């Protein structure tokens, strides 16, 4: 099961990179929920309305680690934008029936040249 959930995560990241909204939608349960520092407990429709945009700005994702335990997983990744900006996030996933049921995003600092940029306090 852990291998299956890791594959779901990797496929989801690939779908985002390909800007394939249908593949992303298919990977999410009907009762999917999304939370981030900007959005609290969005349902699937609100997630796509508020958070989905053309992902053509993403040059690549570098998945640093995936820890899966049963139907839960943590993923830490660095995202590089086409304009050279980058940031590092951690996301907590829960799964149901082979699909993603929930994602909680924890934003990380911006990065440049492989180093964290100082953040305002």
PDB file of C-alpha atoms in Angstrom:
ATOM      1  CA  UNK A   1       0.000   0.000   0.000  1.00  0.00           C
ATOM      2  CA  UNK A   2       2.824   2.443   0.811  1.00  0.00           C
ATOM      3  CA  UNK A   3       4.257   1.962  -2.679  1.00  0.00           C
ATOM      4  CA  UNK A   4       0.812   2.599  -4.196  1.00  0.00           C
ATOM      5  CA  UNK A   5       0.346   5.836  -2.233  1.00  0.00           C
ATOM      6  CA  UNK A   6       3.840   7.009  -3.141  1.00  0.00           C
ATOM      7  CA  UNK A   7       3.028   6.329  -6.801  1.00  0.00           C
ATOM      8  CA  UNK A   8      -0.204   8.354  -6.472  1.00  0.00           C
ATOM      9  CA  UNK A   9       1.819  11.286  -5.094  1.00  0.00           C
ATOM     10  CA  UNK A  10       4.460  11.092  -7.824  1.00  0.00           C
ATOM     11  CA  UNK A  11       1.751  10.844 -10.496  1.00  0.00           C
ATOM     12  CA  UNK A  12      -0.057  13.838  -8.987  1.00  0.00           C
ATOM     13  CA  UNK A  13       3.118  15.953  -9.094  1.00  0.00           C
ATOM     14  CA  UNK A  14       3.651  14.876 -12.720  1.00  0.00           C
ATOM     15  CA  UNK A  15       0.069  15.877 -13.570  1.00  0.00           C
ATOM     16  CA  UNK A  16       0.597  19.328 -12.031  1.00  0.00           C
ATOM     17  CA  UNK A  17       3.799  19.740 -14.018  1.00  0.00           C
ATOM     18  CA  UNK A  18       1.968  18.712 -17.205  1.00  0.00           C
ATOM     19  CA  UNK A  19      -0.827  21.184 -16.358  1.00  0.00           C
ATOM     20  CA  UNK A  20      -3.255  18.260 -16.666  1.00  0.00           C
ATOM     21  CA  UNK A  21      -6.244  19.338 -14.585  1.00  0.00           C
ATOM     22  CA  UNK A  22      -8.240  16.218 -15.448  1.00  0.00           C
ATOM     23  CA  UNK A  23      -5.501  13.899 -14.172  1.00  0.00           C
ATOM     24  CA  UNK A  24      -5.272  15.955 -10.995  1.00  0.00           C
ATOM     25  CA  UNK A  25      -9.045  15.807 -10.532  1.00  0.00           C
ATOM     26  CA  UNK A  26      -9.085  12.054 -11.166  1.00  0.00           C
ATOM     27  CA  UNK A  27      -6.445  11.559  -8.437  1.00  0.00           C
ATOM     28  CA  UNK A  28      -8.645  13.281  -5.820  1.00  0.00           C
ATOM     29  CA  UNK A  29     -11.643  11.771  -4.023  1.00  0.00           C
ATOM     30  CA  UNK A  30     -15.043  13.373  -4.490  1.00  0.00           C
ATOM     31  CA  UNK A  31     -14.928  14.531  -0.848  1.00  0.00           C
ATOM     32  CA  UNK A  32     -11.375  15.942  -1.203  1.00  0.00           C
ATOM     33  CA  UNK A  33     -10.357  18.759   1.183  1.00  0.00           C
ATOM     34  CA  UNK A  34      -7.460  21.225   0.904  1.00  0.00           C
ATOM     35  CA  UNK A  35      -5.889  23.464   3.552  1.00  0.00           C
ATOM     36  CA  UNK A  36      -2.970  25.867   3.286  1.00  0.00           C
ATOM     37  CA  UNK A  37      -1.940  29.065   5.062  1.00  0.00           C
ATOM     38  CA  UNK A  38      -4.188  30.873   2.531  1.00  0.00           C
ATOM     39  CA  UNK A  39      -7.131  28.457   2.341  1.00  0.00           C
ATOM     40  CA  UNK A  40      -8.963  26.620   5.089  1.00  0.00           C
ATOM     41  CA  UNK A  41     -10.663  23.306   4.380  1.00  0.00           C
ATOM     42  CA  UNK A  42     -11.660  23.899   0.762  1.00  0.00           C
ATOM     43  CA  UNK A  43     -13.761  21.254  -0.963  1.00  0.00           C
ATOM     44  CA  UNK A  44     -12.767  19.927  -4.382  1.00  0.00           C
ATOM     45  CA  UNK A  45     -14.788  22.482  -6.366  1.00  0.00           C
ATOM     46  CA  UNK A  46     -13.478  25.423  -4.308  1.00  0.00           C
ATOM     47  CA  UNK A  47      -9.927  24.073  -4.575  1.00  0.00           C
ATOM     48  CA  UNK A  48     -10.073  24.143  -8.364  1.00  0.00           C
ATOM     49  CA  UNK A  49     -11.807  27.525  -8.374  1.00  0.00           C
ATOM     50  CA  UNK A  50      -9.421  29.237  -5.947  1.00  0.00           C
ATOM     51  CA  UNK A  51      -6.139  27.368  -6.275  1.00  0.00           C
ATOM     52  CA  UNK A  52      -5.884  25.900  -9.740  1.00  0.00           C
ATOM     53  CA  UNK A  53      -4.218  28.009 -12.325  1.00  0.00           C
ATOM     54  CA  UNK A  54      -2.154  27.281 -15.343  1.00  0.00           C
ATOM     55  CA  UNK A  55       0.835  25.396 -13.970  1.00  0.00           C
ATOM     56  CA  UNK A  56       2.963  26.435 -16.957  1.00  0.00           C
ATOM     57  CA  UNK A  57       4.925  28.630 -14.525  1.00  0.00           C
ATOM     58  CA  UNK A  58       6.413  25.489 -12.925  1.00  0.00           C
ATOM     59  CA  UNK A  59       9.728  24.465 -14.474  1.00  0.00           C
ATOM     60  CA  UNK A  60      10.166  21.434 -12.237  1.00  0.00           C
ATOM     61  CA  UNK A  61       9.520  19.840  -8.867  1.00  0.00           C
ATOM     62  CA  UNK A  62      12.313  18.206  -6.952  1.00  0.00           C
ATOM     63  CA  UNK A  63      10.765  15.766  -4.508  1.00  0.00           C
ATOM     64  CA  UNK A  64      13.207  15.532  -1.629  1.00  0.00           C
ATOM     65  CA  UNK A  65      11.415  12.944   0.457  1.00  0.00           C
ATOM     66  CA  UNK A  66       8.180  11.031   0.787  1.00  0.00           C
ATOM     67  CA  UNK A  67       7.283   9.280   4.029  1.00  0.00           C
ATOM     68  CA  UNK A  68       4.266   7.005   3.787  1.00  0.00           C
ATOM     69  CA  UNK A  69       2.590   5.251   6.687  1.00  0.00           C
ATOM     70  CA  UNK A  70      -0.608   3.492   5.765  1.00  0.00           C
ATOM     71  CA  UNK A  71      -3.066   6.016   4.350  1.00  0.00           C
ATOM     72  CA  UNK A  72      -0.971   9.047   5.318  1.00  0.00           C
ATOM     73  CA  UNK A  73       2.138  10.617   3.834  1.00  0.00           C
ATOM     74  CA  UNK A  74       4.435  13.618   4.182  1.00  0.00           C
ATOM     75  CA  UNK A  75       6.097  15.048   1.084  1.00  0.00           C
ATOM     76  CA  UNK A  76       8.819  17.704   1.043  1.00  0.00           C
ATOM     77  CA  UNK A  77       9.701  19.220  -2.290  1.00  0.00           C
ATOM     78  CA  UNK A  78      11.365  22.183  -3.915  1.00  0.00           C
ATOM     79  CA  UNK A  79       9.531  23.888  -6.760  1.00  0.00           C
ATOM     80  CA  UNK A  80      11.448  25.850  -9.378  1.00  0.00           C
ATOM     81  CA  UNK A  81       9.479  28.404 -11.407  1.00  0.00           C
ATOM     82  CA  UNK A  82      10.232  29.261 -15.016  1.00  0.00           C
ATOM     83  CA  UNK A  83      11.278  32.771 -13.905  1.00  0.00           C
ATOM     84  CA  UNK A  84      13.941  31.330 -11.563  1.00  0.00           C
ATOM     85  CA  UNK A  85      12.033  31.756  -8.276  1.00  0.00           C
ATOM     86  CA  UNK A  86      11.903  28.723  -6.051  1.00  0.00           C
ATOM     87  CA  UNK A  87      10.376  27.621  -2.784  1.00  0.00           C
ATOM     88  CA  UNK A  88      10.274  24.545  -0.599  1.00  0.00           C
ATOM     89  CA  UNK A  89       7.047  23.145   0.911  1.00  0.00           C
ATOM     90  CA  UNK A  90       5.911  20.172   2.927  1.00  0.00           C
ATOM     91  CA  UNK A  91       2.495  18.629   2.349  1.00  0.00           C
ATOM     92  CA  UNK A  92       0.574  16.121   4.437  1.00  0.00           C
ATOM     93  CA  UNK A  93      -1.583  13.733   2.391  1.00  0.00           C
ATOM     94  CA  UNK A  94      -4.340  11.355   3.433  1.00  0.00           C
ATOM     95  CA  UNK A  95      -5.713   8.685   1.099  1.00  0.00           C
ATOM     96  CA  UNK A  96      -8.926   6.760   0.638  1.00  0.00           C
ATOM     97  CA  UNK A  97      -9.587   4.117  -1.988  1.00  0.00           C
ATOM     98  CA  UNK A  98      -6.315   4.736  -3.811  1.00  0.00           C
ATOM     99  CA  UNK A  99      -6.963   8.476  -4.198  1.00  0.00           C
ATOM    100  CA  UNK A 100      -5.944  11.620  -2.341  1.00  0.00           C
ATOM    101  CA  UNK A 101      -8.596  12.579   0.191  1.00  0.00           C
ATOM    102  CA  UNK A 102      -6.875  15.543   1.839  1.00  0.00           C
ATOM    103  CA  UNK A 103      -3.815  17.757   1.437  1.00  0.00           C
ATOM    104  CA  UNK A 104      -2.556  20.128   4.123  1.00  0.00           C
ATOM    105  CA  UNK A 105       0.193  22.406   2.806  1.00  0.00           C
ATOM    106  CA  UNK A 106       2.893  23.988   4.960  1.00  0.00           C
ATOM    107  CA  UNK A 107       4.665  26.735   3.013  1.00  0.00           C
ATOM    108  CA  UNK A 108       8.398  26.976   3.179  1.00  0.00           C
ATOM    109  CA  UNK A 109      10.844  29.761   2.535  1.00  0.00           C
ATOM    110  CA  UNK A 110      11.830  31.022  -0.868  1.00  0.00           C
ATOM    111  CA  UNK A 111      15.127  29.687  -2.177  1.00  0.00           C
ATOM    112  CA  UNK A 112      17.795  31.025  -4.479  1.00  0.00           C
ATOM    113  CA  UNK A 113      20.888  29.209  -5.726  1.00  0.00           C
ATOM    114  CA  UNK A 114      20.150  26.292  -3.408  1.00  0.00           C
ATOM    115  CA  UNK A 115      19.938  28.447  -0.248  1.00  0.00           C
ATOM    116  CA  UNK A 116      17.030  29.797   1.776  1.00  0.00           C
ATOM    117  CA  UNK A 117      16.364  33.511   1.437  1.00  0.00           C
ATOM    118  CA  UNK A 118      15.962  35.420   4.698  1.00  0.00           C
ATOM    119  CA  UNK A 119      12.292  35.949   5.519  1.00  0.00           C
ATOM    120  CA  UNK A 120      10.822  39.058   7.117  1.00  0.00           C
ATOM    121  CA  UNK A 121       9.781  38.611  10.736  1.00  0.00           C
TER     122      UNK A 121
END
